[in-house]
Structure formats: C-alpha cells, structure tokens
Amino acid sequence: MNKDTSKPASNAQRAVQELRGLIFSGELAAGSDHLETELAARLGMSRTPIREAALTLESQGLLEMRPRKGVRILPVSASDMREIYDVLTELESLAAARAAEAGYSKEELADLKAAIHDMDQAIKEESLDKWAEADDRFHAELVRLGDNSRVSSIVAMMSDQVRRAKASTLFIRPLPVQSNEDHRAVYRAILKGDADTARRIHHAHREHARDILTDLLEKHRIHSL
C-alpha cells in the first residue's frame, strides 16, 4: 500500500486561502480595515500565519499592510484595471503567438478546447458563474501553452485583481457571446500554427474586454466586490 506523503497545508497557507475567500465573497469589504488580532480570532489561529498570509495577499494586490493599523482591503478601480489590462493584453497575446508557433496537436490543445465548450454550454444555460470559471480556465491554459515562466508569473500576480473586477460586473455586462467566438478563433489559429492571427485576435479580444469592464466600473461607480 502506498503511503500518502503529501504534506498538510500550513497555517499560513490556510490563512491565505481563507482570507482570499472572505475578500472575494465581500465579507471583508473593499476599503475596510482589520487588525491582525481580529483576523486571527476569526480564523482561529495565531497572528504569525495571519501576518505571513497578509504579505502574500499584499503582493497579489488584494490588501495593503499598514504599520500599527493592521490591513486594509484594497478596492479595484477603473484606472487600476486599465493598467492591468494593458499588461495582460500584451503578455497573453504573446502567449497566443508562442502557442501557435509551438505546433501543438489537437490532443495537446484539448483543455483549451474544453474550456471553450464549457463557455458555450454556460451561455446556453445563461449561467454567468459557470462562464466566468471556464473563461478563467481558457486564459490560464493559453498562458501555460505559451511556455514562458516569467509571463506566467506576471499574469498570475494580476489575476486576482481581474477576477474581483469581473465578479463585480459579471451580472450587469452584456451576455459574453462574442467573447466565446474570439476564444474559438484564437484556438483555431493556434491549431493551424498561425501566430500572427492568434496574436491579433487575442489582442483585440483583451482590449474589448478592458473597455467593457472599465466602462462598467465607471458607469456604476463600482470599486470592487
């Protein structure tokens, strides 16, 4: 019998996951301030893992640590998202081109295609939550296929801010039918090995997504979840 050698999550790792969940659910609201002792009591652990988790979440742009004042949950503004999308647009478009140049087979692109299928199904069901989850998978897989560790690291660092902003506008945005078609066109370009088309379509797709998101943030004066 094989022994399970996997290590249980540390208190700091658990604190990261639980605090992220509270931020994304809105229980720790944007702009709110929290002492480490308060958060430690809430999660039933000491202040040390809370402090370690806060440092991690600060690096991900979800909160800021303030000396003697605990942490503040950061909002997401339209200007923040413009800057983030400017970077994501260039890096993901590069990943799309690199993926096309790599000569992947249909089998190697199966996860990318599956994400598109799930997005189509979510649109049919009018389930925006399921669509958002599949959309996240598509973008993550696209970056992975680009096979550049630095691109992956930078995109991962920004993904939480994007996810929070998308979640706050998800149910007031137009049904994302065109987004699915863009993803399908990128997939086909990658499969054909057409790097220029993959880059061009994804670049336009990300610019369009940026404009929709920032317009909604400004119009509805939304700053975060």
PDB file of C-alpha atoms in Angstrom, residues 66-197:
ATOM      1  CA  ARG A  66      -0.242  49.373   7.423  1.00  0.00           C
ATOM      2  CA  PRO A  67       2.080  49.652  10.437  1.00  0.00           C
ATOM      3  CA  ARG A  68       0.150  49.510  13.737  1.00  0.00           C
ATOM      4  CA  LYS A  69      -3.144  49.686  11.839  1.00  0.00           C
ATOM      5  CA  GLY A  70      -3.473  46.142  10.525  1.00  0.00           C
ATOM      6  CA  VAL A  71      -4.574  45.616   6.930  1.00  0.00           C
ATOM      7  CA  ARG A  72      -6.838  47.456   4.509  1.00  0.00           C
ATOM      8  CA  ILE A  73      -8.744  45.572   1.809  1.00  0.00           C
ATOM      9  CA  LEU A  74      -7.918  47.279  -1.462  1.00  0.00           C
ATOM     10  CA  PRO A  75     -10.576  48.393  -3.953  1.00  0.00           C
ATOM     11  CA  VAL A  76     -10.370  47.800  -7.678  1.00  0.00           C
ATOM     12  CA  SER A  77     -10.707  50.970  -9.742  1.00  0.00           C
ATOM     13  CA  ALA A  78     -11.205  51.543 -13.441  1.00  0.00           C
ATOM     14  CA  SER A  79      -7.755  53.107 -13.694  1.00  0.00           C
ATOM     15  CA  ASP A  80      -6.239  50.058 -11.980  1.00  0.00           C
ATOM     16  CA  MET A  81      -7.910  47.781 -14.495  1.00  0.00           C
ATOM     17  CA  ARG A  82      -6.749  49.828 -17.494  1.00  0.00           C
ATOM     18  CA  GLU A  83      -3.157  49.468 -16.355  1.00  0.00           C
ATOM     19  CA  ILE A  84      -3.536  45.766 -15.580  1.00  0.00           C
ATOM     20  CA  TYR A  85      -5.233  45.018 -18.897  1.00  0.00           C
ATOM     21  CA  ASP A  86      -2.542  46.914 -20.799  1.00  0.00           C
ATOM     22  CA  VAL A  87      -0.015  44.439 -19.403  1.00  0.00           C
ATOM     23  CA  LEU A  88      -2.240  41.362 -19.714  1.00  0.00           C
ATOM     24  CA  THR A  89      -3.144  42.195 -23.300  1.00  0.00           C
ATOM     25  CA  GLU A  90       0.477  42.235 -24.399  1.00  0.00           C
ATOM     26  CA  LEU A  91       1.581  39.190 -22.411  1.00  0.00           C
ATOM     27  CA  GLU A  92      -1.386  36.969 -23.270  1.00  0.00           C
ATOM     28  CA  SER A  93      -1.161  37.939 -26.935  1.00  0.00           C
ATOM     29  CA  LEU A  94       2.499  36.925 -26.853  1.00  0.00           C
ATOM     30  CA  ALA A  95       1.482  33.620 -25.251  1.00  0.00           C
ATOM     31  CA  ALA A  96      -1.088  33.045 -28.004  1.00  0.00           C
ATOM     32  CA  ALA A  97       1.555  33.624 -30.689  1.00  0.00           C
ATOM     33  CA  ARG A  98       4.077  31.377 -28.950  1.00  0.00           C
ATOM     34  CA  ALA A  99       1.462  28.650 -28.578  1.00  0.00           C
ATOM     35  CA  ALA A 100       0.751  28.822 -32.306  1.00  0.00           C
ATOM     36  CA  GLU A 101       4.456  28.596 -33.088  1.00  0.00           C
ATOM     37  CA  ALA A 102       4.852  25.538 -30.856  1.00  0.00           C
ATOM     38  CA  GLY A 103       2.931  23.268 -33.247  1.00  0.00           C
ATOM     39  CA  TYR A 104       0.631  21.712 -30.650  1.00  0.00           C
ATOM     40  CA  SER A 105      -1.579  18.791 -31.653  1.00  0.00           C
ATOM     41  CA  LYS A 106      -5.343  18.609 -31.092  1.00  0.00           C
ATOM     42  CA  GLU A 107      -4.685  16.367 -28.123  1.00  0.00           C
ATOM     43  CA  GLU A 108      -2.335  18.917 -26.570  1.00  0.00           C
ATOM     44  CA  LEU A 109      -4.947  21.649 -27.066  1.00  0.00           C
ATOM     45  CA  ALA A 110      -7.764  19.558 -25.570  1.00  0.00           C
ATOM     46  CA  ASP A 111      -8.014  21.592 -22.363  1.00  0.00           C
ATOM     47  CA  LEU A 112      -8.206  24.839 -24.323  1.00  0.00           C
ATOM     48  CA  LYS A 113     -10.997  23.427 -26.474  1.00  0.00           C
ATOM     49  CA  ALA A 114     -12.805  22.035 -23.425  1.00  0.00           C
ATOM     50  CA  ALA A 115     -12.844  25.471 -21.810  1.00  0.00           C
ATOM     51  CA  ILE A 116     -14.490  26.916 -24.939  1.00  0.00           C
ATOM     52  CA  HIS A 117     -17.067  24.112 -24.943  1.00  0.00           C
ATOM     53  CA  ASP A 118     -17.881  24.821 -21.302  1.00  0.00           C
ATOM     54  CA  MET A 119     -18.241  28.539 -22.036  1.00  0.00           C
ATOM     55  CA  ASP A 120     -20.658  27.763 -24.864  1.00  0.00           C
ATOM     56  CA  GLN A 121     -22.673  25.500 -22.573  1.00  0.00           C
ATOM     57  CA  ALA A 122     -22.725  28.153 -19.865  1.00  0.00           C
ATOM     58  CA  ILE A 123     -24.113  30.707 -22.336  1.00  0.00           C
ATOM     59  CA  LYS A 124     -26.873  28.265 -23.313  1.00  0.00           C
ATOM     60  CA  GLU A 125     -27.722  27.806 -19.652  1.00  0.00           C
ATOM     61  CA  GLU A 126     -27.323  31.559 -19.044  1.00  0.00           C
ATOM     62  CA  SER A 127     -25.037  30.666 -16.150  1.00  0.00           C
ATOM     63  CA  LEU A 128     -22.581  33.532 -15.884  1.00  0.00           C
ATOM     64  CA  ASP A 129     -20.817  31.971 -12.896  1.00  0.00           C
ATOM     65  CA  LYS A 130     -20.000  28.865 -14.940  1.00  0.00           C
ATOM     66  CA  TRP A 131     -18.972  31.023 -17.885  1.00  0.00           C
ATOM     67  CA  ALA A 132     -16.572  33.047 -15.725  1.00  0.00           C
ATOM     68  CA  GLU A 133     -14.975  29.881 -14.354  1.00  0.00           C
ATOM     69  CA  ALA A 134     -14.481  28.439 -17.850  1.00  0.00           C
ATOM     70  CA  ASP A 135     -13.198  31.790 -19.124  1.00  0.00           C
ATOM     71  CA  ASP A 136     -10.579  31.814 -16.360  1.00  0.00           C
ATOM     72  CA  ARG A 137      -9.522  28.299 -17.382  1.00  0.00           C
ATOM     73  CA  PHE A 138      -9.148  29.334 -21.017  1.00  0.00           C
ATOM     74  CA  HIS A 139      -6.866  32.243 -20.206  1.00  0.00           C
ATOM     75  CA  ALA A 140      -4.803  30.230 -17.729  1.00  0.00           C
ATOM     76  CA  GLU A 141      -4.337  27.422 -20.250  1.00  0.00           C
ATOM     77  CA  LEU A 142      -3.443  29.880 -23.006  1.00  0.00           C
ATOM     78  CA  VAL A 143      -0.682  31.332 -20.850  1.00  0.00           C
ATOM     79  CA  ARG A 144       0.543  27.841 -19.936  1.00  0.00           C
ATOM     80  CA  LEU A 145       0.732  26.892 -23.610  1.00  0.00           C
ATOM     81  CA  GLY A 146       2.840  29.990 -24.240  1.00  0.00           C
ATOM     82  CA  ASP A 147       5.529  28.235 -22.183  1.00  0.00           C
ATOM     83  CA  ASN A 148       7.206  31.290 -20.658  1.00  0.00           C
ATOM     84  CA  SER A 149       7.605  31.101 -16.881  1.00  0.00           C
ATOM     85  CA  ARG A 150       8.039  34.846 -16.453  1.00  0.00           C
ATOM     86  CA  VAL A 151       4.897  35.609 -18.409  1.00  0.00           C
ATOM     87  CA  SER A 152       3.059  33.047 -16.270  1.00  0.00           C
ATOM     88  CA  SER A 153       4.320  34.631 -13.041  1.00  0.00           C
ATOM     89  CA  ILE A 154       3.345  38.171 -14.029  1.00  0.00           C
ATOM     90  CA  VAL A 155      -0.110  37.129 -15.261  1.00  0.00           C
ATOM     91  CA  ALA A 156      -0.724  35.100 -12.091  1.00  0.00           C
ATOM     92  CA  MET A 157       0.189  38.108  -9.962  1.00  0.00           C
ATOM     93  CA  MET A 158      -2.530  40.174 -11.660  1.00  0.00           C
ATOM     94  CA  SER A 159      -5.216  37.521 -11.998  1.00  0.00           C
ATOM     95  CA  ASP A 160      -6.835  38.140  -8.618  1.00  0.00           C
ATOM     96  CA  GLN A 161      -7.482  41.822  -9.321  1.00  0.00           C
ATOM     97  CA  VAL A 162      -9.013  40.903 -12.679  1.00  0.00           C
ATOM     98  CA  ARG A 163     -11.172  38.191 -11.114  1.00  0.00           C
ATOM     99  CA  ARG A 164     -12.508  40.547  -8.456  1.00  0.00           C
ATOM    100  CA  ALA A 165     -13.399  43.225 -11.012  1.00  0.00           C
ATOM    101  CA  LYS A 166     -15.023  40.675 -13.337  1.00  0.00           C
ATOM    102  CA  ALA A 167     -17.068  39.252 -10.483  1.00  0.00           C
ATOM    103  CA  SER A 168     -18.353  42.698  -9.537  1.00  0.00           C
ATOM    104  CA  THR A 169     -19.541  43.426 -13.091  1.00  0.00           C
ATOM    105  CA  LEU A 170     -20.485  39.929 -14.232  1.00  0.00           C
ATOM    106  CA  PHE A 171     -24.243  40.282 -13.889  1.00  0.00           C
ATOM    107  CA  ILE A 172     -24.523  43.750 -15.417  1.00  0.00           C
ATOM    108  CA  ARG A 173     -22.417  43.167 -18.527  1.00  0.00           C
ATOM    109  CA  PRO A 174     -23.787  42.025 -21.892  1.00  0.00           C
ATOM    110  CA  LEU A 175     -24.018  38.261 -22.390  1.00  0.00           C
ATOM    111  CA  PRO A 176     -20.443  37.384 -23.483  1.00  0.00           C
ATOM    112  CA  VAL A 177     -21.293  35.625 -26.747  1.00  0.00           C
ATOM    113  CA  GLN A 178     -18.619  37.479 -28.728  1.00  0.00           C
ATOM    114  CA  SER A 179     -16.007  36.527 -26.161  1.00  0.00           C
ATOM    115  CA  ASN A 180     -16.642  32.846 -26.906  1.00  0.00           C
ATOM    116  CA  GLU A 181     -16.253  33.464 -30.636  1.00  0.00           C
ATOM    117  CA  ASP A 182     -12.960  35.263 -30.027  1.00  0.00           C
ATOM    118  CA  HIS A 183     -11.677  32.350 -27.977  1.00  0.00           C
ATOM    119  CA  ARG A 184     -12.705  29.917 -30.700  1.00  0.00           C
ATOM    120  CA  ALA A 185     -10.860  31.948 -33.338  1.00  0.00           C
ATOM    121  CA  VAL A 186      -7.715  32.036 -31.198  1.00  0.00           C
ATOM    122  CA  TYR A 187      -7.905  28.274 -30.691  1.00  0.00           C
ATOM    123  CA  ARG A 188      -8.221  27.670 -34.435  1.00  0.00           C
ATOM    124  CA  ALA A 189      -5.295  29.979 -35.190  1.00  0.00           C
ATOM    125  CA  ILE A 190      -3.126  28.143 -32.663  1.00  0.00           C
ATOM    126  CA  LEU A 191      -4.115  24.781 -34.108  1.00  0.00           C
ATOM    127  CA  LYS A 192      -3.195  25.997 -37.606  1.00  0.00           C
ATOM    128  CA  GLY A 193       0.105  27.417 -36.380  1.00  0.00           C
ATOM    129  CA  ASP A 194      -0.889  30.950 -37.417  1.00  0.00           C
ATOM    130  CA  ALA A 195       0.935  33.036 -34.818  1.00  0.00           C
ATOM    131  CA  ASP A 196       0.085  36.445 -36.310  1.00  0.00           C
ATOM    132  CA  THR A 197      -3.650  35.728 -36.352  1.00  0.00           C
TER     133      THR A 197
END
